[in-house]
CSV table of C-alpha atoms in Angstrom, one decimal:
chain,number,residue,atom,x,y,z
A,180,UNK,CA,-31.6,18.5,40.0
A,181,UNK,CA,-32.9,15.7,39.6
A,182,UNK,CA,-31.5,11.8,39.9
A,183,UNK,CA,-33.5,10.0,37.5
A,184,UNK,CA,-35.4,7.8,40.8
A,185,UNK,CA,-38.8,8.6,41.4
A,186,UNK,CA,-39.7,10.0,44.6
A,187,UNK,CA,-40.3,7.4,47.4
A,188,UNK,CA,-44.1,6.5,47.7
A,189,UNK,CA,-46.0,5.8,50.9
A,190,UNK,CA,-47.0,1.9,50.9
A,191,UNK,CA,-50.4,1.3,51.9
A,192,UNK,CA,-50.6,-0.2,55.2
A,193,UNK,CA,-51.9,-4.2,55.3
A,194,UNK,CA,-54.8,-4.6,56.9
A,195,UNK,CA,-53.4,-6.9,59.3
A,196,UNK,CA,-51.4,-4.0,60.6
A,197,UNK,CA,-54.4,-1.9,60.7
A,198,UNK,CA,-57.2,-4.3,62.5
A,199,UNK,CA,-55.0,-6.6,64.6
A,200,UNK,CA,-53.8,-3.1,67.1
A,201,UNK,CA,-57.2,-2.8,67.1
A,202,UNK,CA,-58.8,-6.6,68.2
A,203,UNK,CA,-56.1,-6.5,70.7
A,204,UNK,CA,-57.2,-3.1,72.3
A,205,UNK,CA,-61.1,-4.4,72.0
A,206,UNK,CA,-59.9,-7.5,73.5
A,207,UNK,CA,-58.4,-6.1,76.4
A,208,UNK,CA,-61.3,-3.8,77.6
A,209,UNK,CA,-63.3,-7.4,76.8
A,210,UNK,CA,-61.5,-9.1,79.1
A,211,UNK,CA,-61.5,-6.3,81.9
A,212,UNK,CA,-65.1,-5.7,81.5
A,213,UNK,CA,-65.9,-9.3,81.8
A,214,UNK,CA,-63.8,-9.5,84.9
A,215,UNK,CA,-65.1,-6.7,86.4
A,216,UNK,CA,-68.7,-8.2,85.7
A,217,UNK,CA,-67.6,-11.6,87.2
A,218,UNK,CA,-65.8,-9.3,90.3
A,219,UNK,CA,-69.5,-8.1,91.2
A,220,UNK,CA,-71.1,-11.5,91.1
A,221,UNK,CA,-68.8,-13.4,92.5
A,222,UNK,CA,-66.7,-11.2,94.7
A,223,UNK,CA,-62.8,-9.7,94.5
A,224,UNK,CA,-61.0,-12.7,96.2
A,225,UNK,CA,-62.6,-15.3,93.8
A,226,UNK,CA,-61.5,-13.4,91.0
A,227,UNK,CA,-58.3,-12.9,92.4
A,228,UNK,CA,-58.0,-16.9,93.2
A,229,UNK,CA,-59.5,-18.0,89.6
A,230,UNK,CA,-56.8,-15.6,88.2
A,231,UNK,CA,-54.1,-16.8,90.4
A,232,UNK,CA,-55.1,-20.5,89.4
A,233,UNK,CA,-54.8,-19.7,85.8
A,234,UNK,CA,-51.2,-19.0,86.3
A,235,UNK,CA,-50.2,-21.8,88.1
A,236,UNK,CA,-52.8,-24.0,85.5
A,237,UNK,CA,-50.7,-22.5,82.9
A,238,UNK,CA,-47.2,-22.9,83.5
A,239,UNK,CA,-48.2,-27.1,84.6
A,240,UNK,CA,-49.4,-26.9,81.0
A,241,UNK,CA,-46.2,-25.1,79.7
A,242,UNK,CA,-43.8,-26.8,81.4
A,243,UNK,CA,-45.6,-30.7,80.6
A,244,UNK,CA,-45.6,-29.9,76.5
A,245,UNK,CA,-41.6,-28.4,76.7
A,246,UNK,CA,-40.9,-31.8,78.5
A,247,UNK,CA,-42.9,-33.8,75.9
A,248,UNK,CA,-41.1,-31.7,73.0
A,249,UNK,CA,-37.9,-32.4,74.1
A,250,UNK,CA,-38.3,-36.0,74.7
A,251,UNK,CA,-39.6,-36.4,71.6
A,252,UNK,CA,-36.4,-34.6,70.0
A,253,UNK,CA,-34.4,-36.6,71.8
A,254,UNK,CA,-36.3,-39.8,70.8
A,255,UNK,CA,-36.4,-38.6,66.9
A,256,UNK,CA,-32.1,-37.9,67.7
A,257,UNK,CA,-31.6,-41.3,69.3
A,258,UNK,CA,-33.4,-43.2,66.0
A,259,UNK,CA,-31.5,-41.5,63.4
A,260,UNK,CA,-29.1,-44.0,61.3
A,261,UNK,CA,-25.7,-44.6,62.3
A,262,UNK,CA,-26.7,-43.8,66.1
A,263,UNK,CA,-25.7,-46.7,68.3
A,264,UNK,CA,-29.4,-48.1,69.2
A,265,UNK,CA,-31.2,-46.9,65.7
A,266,UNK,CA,-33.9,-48.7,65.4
A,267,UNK,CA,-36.3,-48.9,62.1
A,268,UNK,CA,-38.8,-47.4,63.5
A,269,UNK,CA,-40.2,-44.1,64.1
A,270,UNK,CA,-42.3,-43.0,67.0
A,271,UNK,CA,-46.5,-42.6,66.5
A,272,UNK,CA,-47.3,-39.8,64.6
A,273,UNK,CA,-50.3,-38.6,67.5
A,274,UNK,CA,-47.3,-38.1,70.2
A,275,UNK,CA,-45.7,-35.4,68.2
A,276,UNK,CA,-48.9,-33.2,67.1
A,277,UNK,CA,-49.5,-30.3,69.1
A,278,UNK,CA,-47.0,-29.8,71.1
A,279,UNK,CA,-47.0,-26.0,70.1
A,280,UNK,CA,-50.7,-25.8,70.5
A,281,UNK,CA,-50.3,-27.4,74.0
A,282,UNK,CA,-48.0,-24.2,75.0
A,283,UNK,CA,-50.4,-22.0,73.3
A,284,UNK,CA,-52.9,-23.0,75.8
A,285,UNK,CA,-50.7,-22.9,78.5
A,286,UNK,CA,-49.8,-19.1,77.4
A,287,UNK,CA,-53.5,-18.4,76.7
A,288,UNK,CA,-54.1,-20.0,80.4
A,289,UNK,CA,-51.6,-18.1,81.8
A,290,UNK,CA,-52.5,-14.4,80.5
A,291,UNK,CA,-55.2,-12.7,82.7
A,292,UNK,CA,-58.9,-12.8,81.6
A,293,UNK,CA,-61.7,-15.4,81.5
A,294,UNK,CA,-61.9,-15.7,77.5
A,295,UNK,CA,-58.1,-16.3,77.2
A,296,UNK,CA,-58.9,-18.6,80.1
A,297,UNK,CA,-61.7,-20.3,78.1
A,298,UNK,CA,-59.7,-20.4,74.6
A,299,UNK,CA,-56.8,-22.3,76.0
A,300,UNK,CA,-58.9,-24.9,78.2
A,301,UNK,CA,-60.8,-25.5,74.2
A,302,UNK,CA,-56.7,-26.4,73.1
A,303,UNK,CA,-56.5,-28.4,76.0
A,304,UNK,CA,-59.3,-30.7,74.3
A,305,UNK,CA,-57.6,-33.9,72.2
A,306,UNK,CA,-59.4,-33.8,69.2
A,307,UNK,CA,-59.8,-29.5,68.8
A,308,UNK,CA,-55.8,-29.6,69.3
A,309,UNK,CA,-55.7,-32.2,66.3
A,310,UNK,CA,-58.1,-30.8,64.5
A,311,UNK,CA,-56.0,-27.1,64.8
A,312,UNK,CA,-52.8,-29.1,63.9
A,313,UNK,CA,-54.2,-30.7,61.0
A,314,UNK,CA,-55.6,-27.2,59.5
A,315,UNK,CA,-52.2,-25.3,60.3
A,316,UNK,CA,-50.6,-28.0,58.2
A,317,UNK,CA,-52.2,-28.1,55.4
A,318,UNK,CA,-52.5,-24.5,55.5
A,319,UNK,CA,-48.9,-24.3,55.9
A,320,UNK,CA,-48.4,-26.4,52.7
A,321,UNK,CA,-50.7,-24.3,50.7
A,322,UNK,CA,-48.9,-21.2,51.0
A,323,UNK,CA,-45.1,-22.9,50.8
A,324,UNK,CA,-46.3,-23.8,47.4
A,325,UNK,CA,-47.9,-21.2,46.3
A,326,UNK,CA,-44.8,-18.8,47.2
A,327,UNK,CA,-42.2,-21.4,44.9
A,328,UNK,CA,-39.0,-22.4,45.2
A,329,UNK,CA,-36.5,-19.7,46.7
A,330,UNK,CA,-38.8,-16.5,47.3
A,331,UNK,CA,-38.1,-16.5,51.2
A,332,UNK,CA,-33.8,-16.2,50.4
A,333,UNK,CA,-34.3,-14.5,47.1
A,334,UNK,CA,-36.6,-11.7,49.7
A,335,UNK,CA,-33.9,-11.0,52.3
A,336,UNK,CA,-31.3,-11.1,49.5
A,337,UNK,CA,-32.9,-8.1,47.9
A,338,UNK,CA,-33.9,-6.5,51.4
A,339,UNK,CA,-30.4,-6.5,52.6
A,340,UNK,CA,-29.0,-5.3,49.0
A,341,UNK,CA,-31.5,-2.3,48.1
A,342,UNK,CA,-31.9,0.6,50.6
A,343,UNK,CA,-35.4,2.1,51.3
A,344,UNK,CA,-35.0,4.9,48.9
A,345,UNK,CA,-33.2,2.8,45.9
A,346,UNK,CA,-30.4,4.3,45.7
A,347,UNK,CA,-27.5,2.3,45.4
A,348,UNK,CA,-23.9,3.2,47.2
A,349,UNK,CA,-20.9,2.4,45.2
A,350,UNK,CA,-17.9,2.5,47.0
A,351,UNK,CA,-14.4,0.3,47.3
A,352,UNK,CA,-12.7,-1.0,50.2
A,353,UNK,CA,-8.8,0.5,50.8
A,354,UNK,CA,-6.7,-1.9,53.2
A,355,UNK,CA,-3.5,-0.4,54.4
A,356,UNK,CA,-1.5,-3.3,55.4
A,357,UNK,CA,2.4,-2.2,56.1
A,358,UNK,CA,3.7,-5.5,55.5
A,359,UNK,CA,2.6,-5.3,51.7
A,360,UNK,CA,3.9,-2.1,49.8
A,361,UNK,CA,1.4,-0.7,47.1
A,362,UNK,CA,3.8,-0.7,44.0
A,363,UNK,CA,1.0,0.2,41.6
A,364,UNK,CA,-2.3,2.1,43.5
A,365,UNK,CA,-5.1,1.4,41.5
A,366,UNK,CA,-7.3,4.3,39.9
A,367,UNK,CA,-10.7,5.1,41.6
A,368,UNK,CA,-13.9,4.3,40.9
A,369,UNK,CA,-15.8,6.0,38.3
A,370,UNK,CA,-19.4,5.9,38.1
């Protein structure tokens, strides 16, 4: 029998979901390697004490860019019109870059291994971090206009409408409320 749909079709995988498993597994064994290397020069304990320190060194980092974040909500909040205090102004654009990159680097501090170490003490640096912001931003804008007006709602809209398989399920909803008496039932649903 047949329905008239043609038979689902496997999607080629991305190869973002094909090569990024596999840069995290060769960065992993990267990372162990090298700390095993640094384990035989310098000794277990240092390792253990550099990694420890990384930790620590992290969440300082963490913890300072959340604090800066939300005082600069709260500043952007308190300068909105009709809040008692508004004032015309609006606070230097430098103090609100990077705060995401700034917990990135904490993150990247935080995680075990000397090149995550190394790749969020380079964030850490003023003008990479502003240099990072500056690219994500414009990169950013690039791709919200080259996706047009409405393709993120009109995406979920037809994710949450169509099933997998196309099909679509007809059906009607029945409410059987005893304070309302059904004088006339209504005929059901042919397709």
């Amino acid at each position: 029998m047949t329905t008239g749909t043609p038979p689902p079709t496997a999607r080629k995988r991305s190869r973002a979901r094909t090569f990024v498993p596999l840069a995290i597994a060769a960065w992993a064994v990267l990372e162990i390697w090298l700390l095993t290397v640094v384990a035989d020069v310098a000794g277990g304990l240092t390792v253990l004490l550099l990694l420890a320190a990384g930790v620590v060194l992290g969440a300082v980092v963490m913890k300072r860019a959340g604090r800066r974040a939300f005082r600069n909500l709260t500043e952007t909040l308190q300068q909105m019109p009709g809040q008692p205090g508004a004032g015309g102004s609006s606070p230097a654009p430098s103090s609100t870059r990077g705060n995401g990159f700034l917990m990135l680097a904490g993150l990247l501090i935080m995680i075990p291994g000397m090149i995550s170490d190394v790749a969020g003490l380079l964030f850490l640096v003023p003008p990479v971090r502003s240099a990072l912001s500056r690219y994500a931003e414009r990169s950013l804008e690039r791709r919200m206009r080259a996706a047009g007006p409405g393709s993120l709602s009109d995406a979920f809209q037809q994710a949450r409408m169509h099933r997998p398989d196309g099909k679509v399920v007809q059906g009607e909803v029945i409410r059987e409320d005893p304070s309302h008496p059904d004088d006339d039932p209504r005929p059901p649903l042919t397709p």
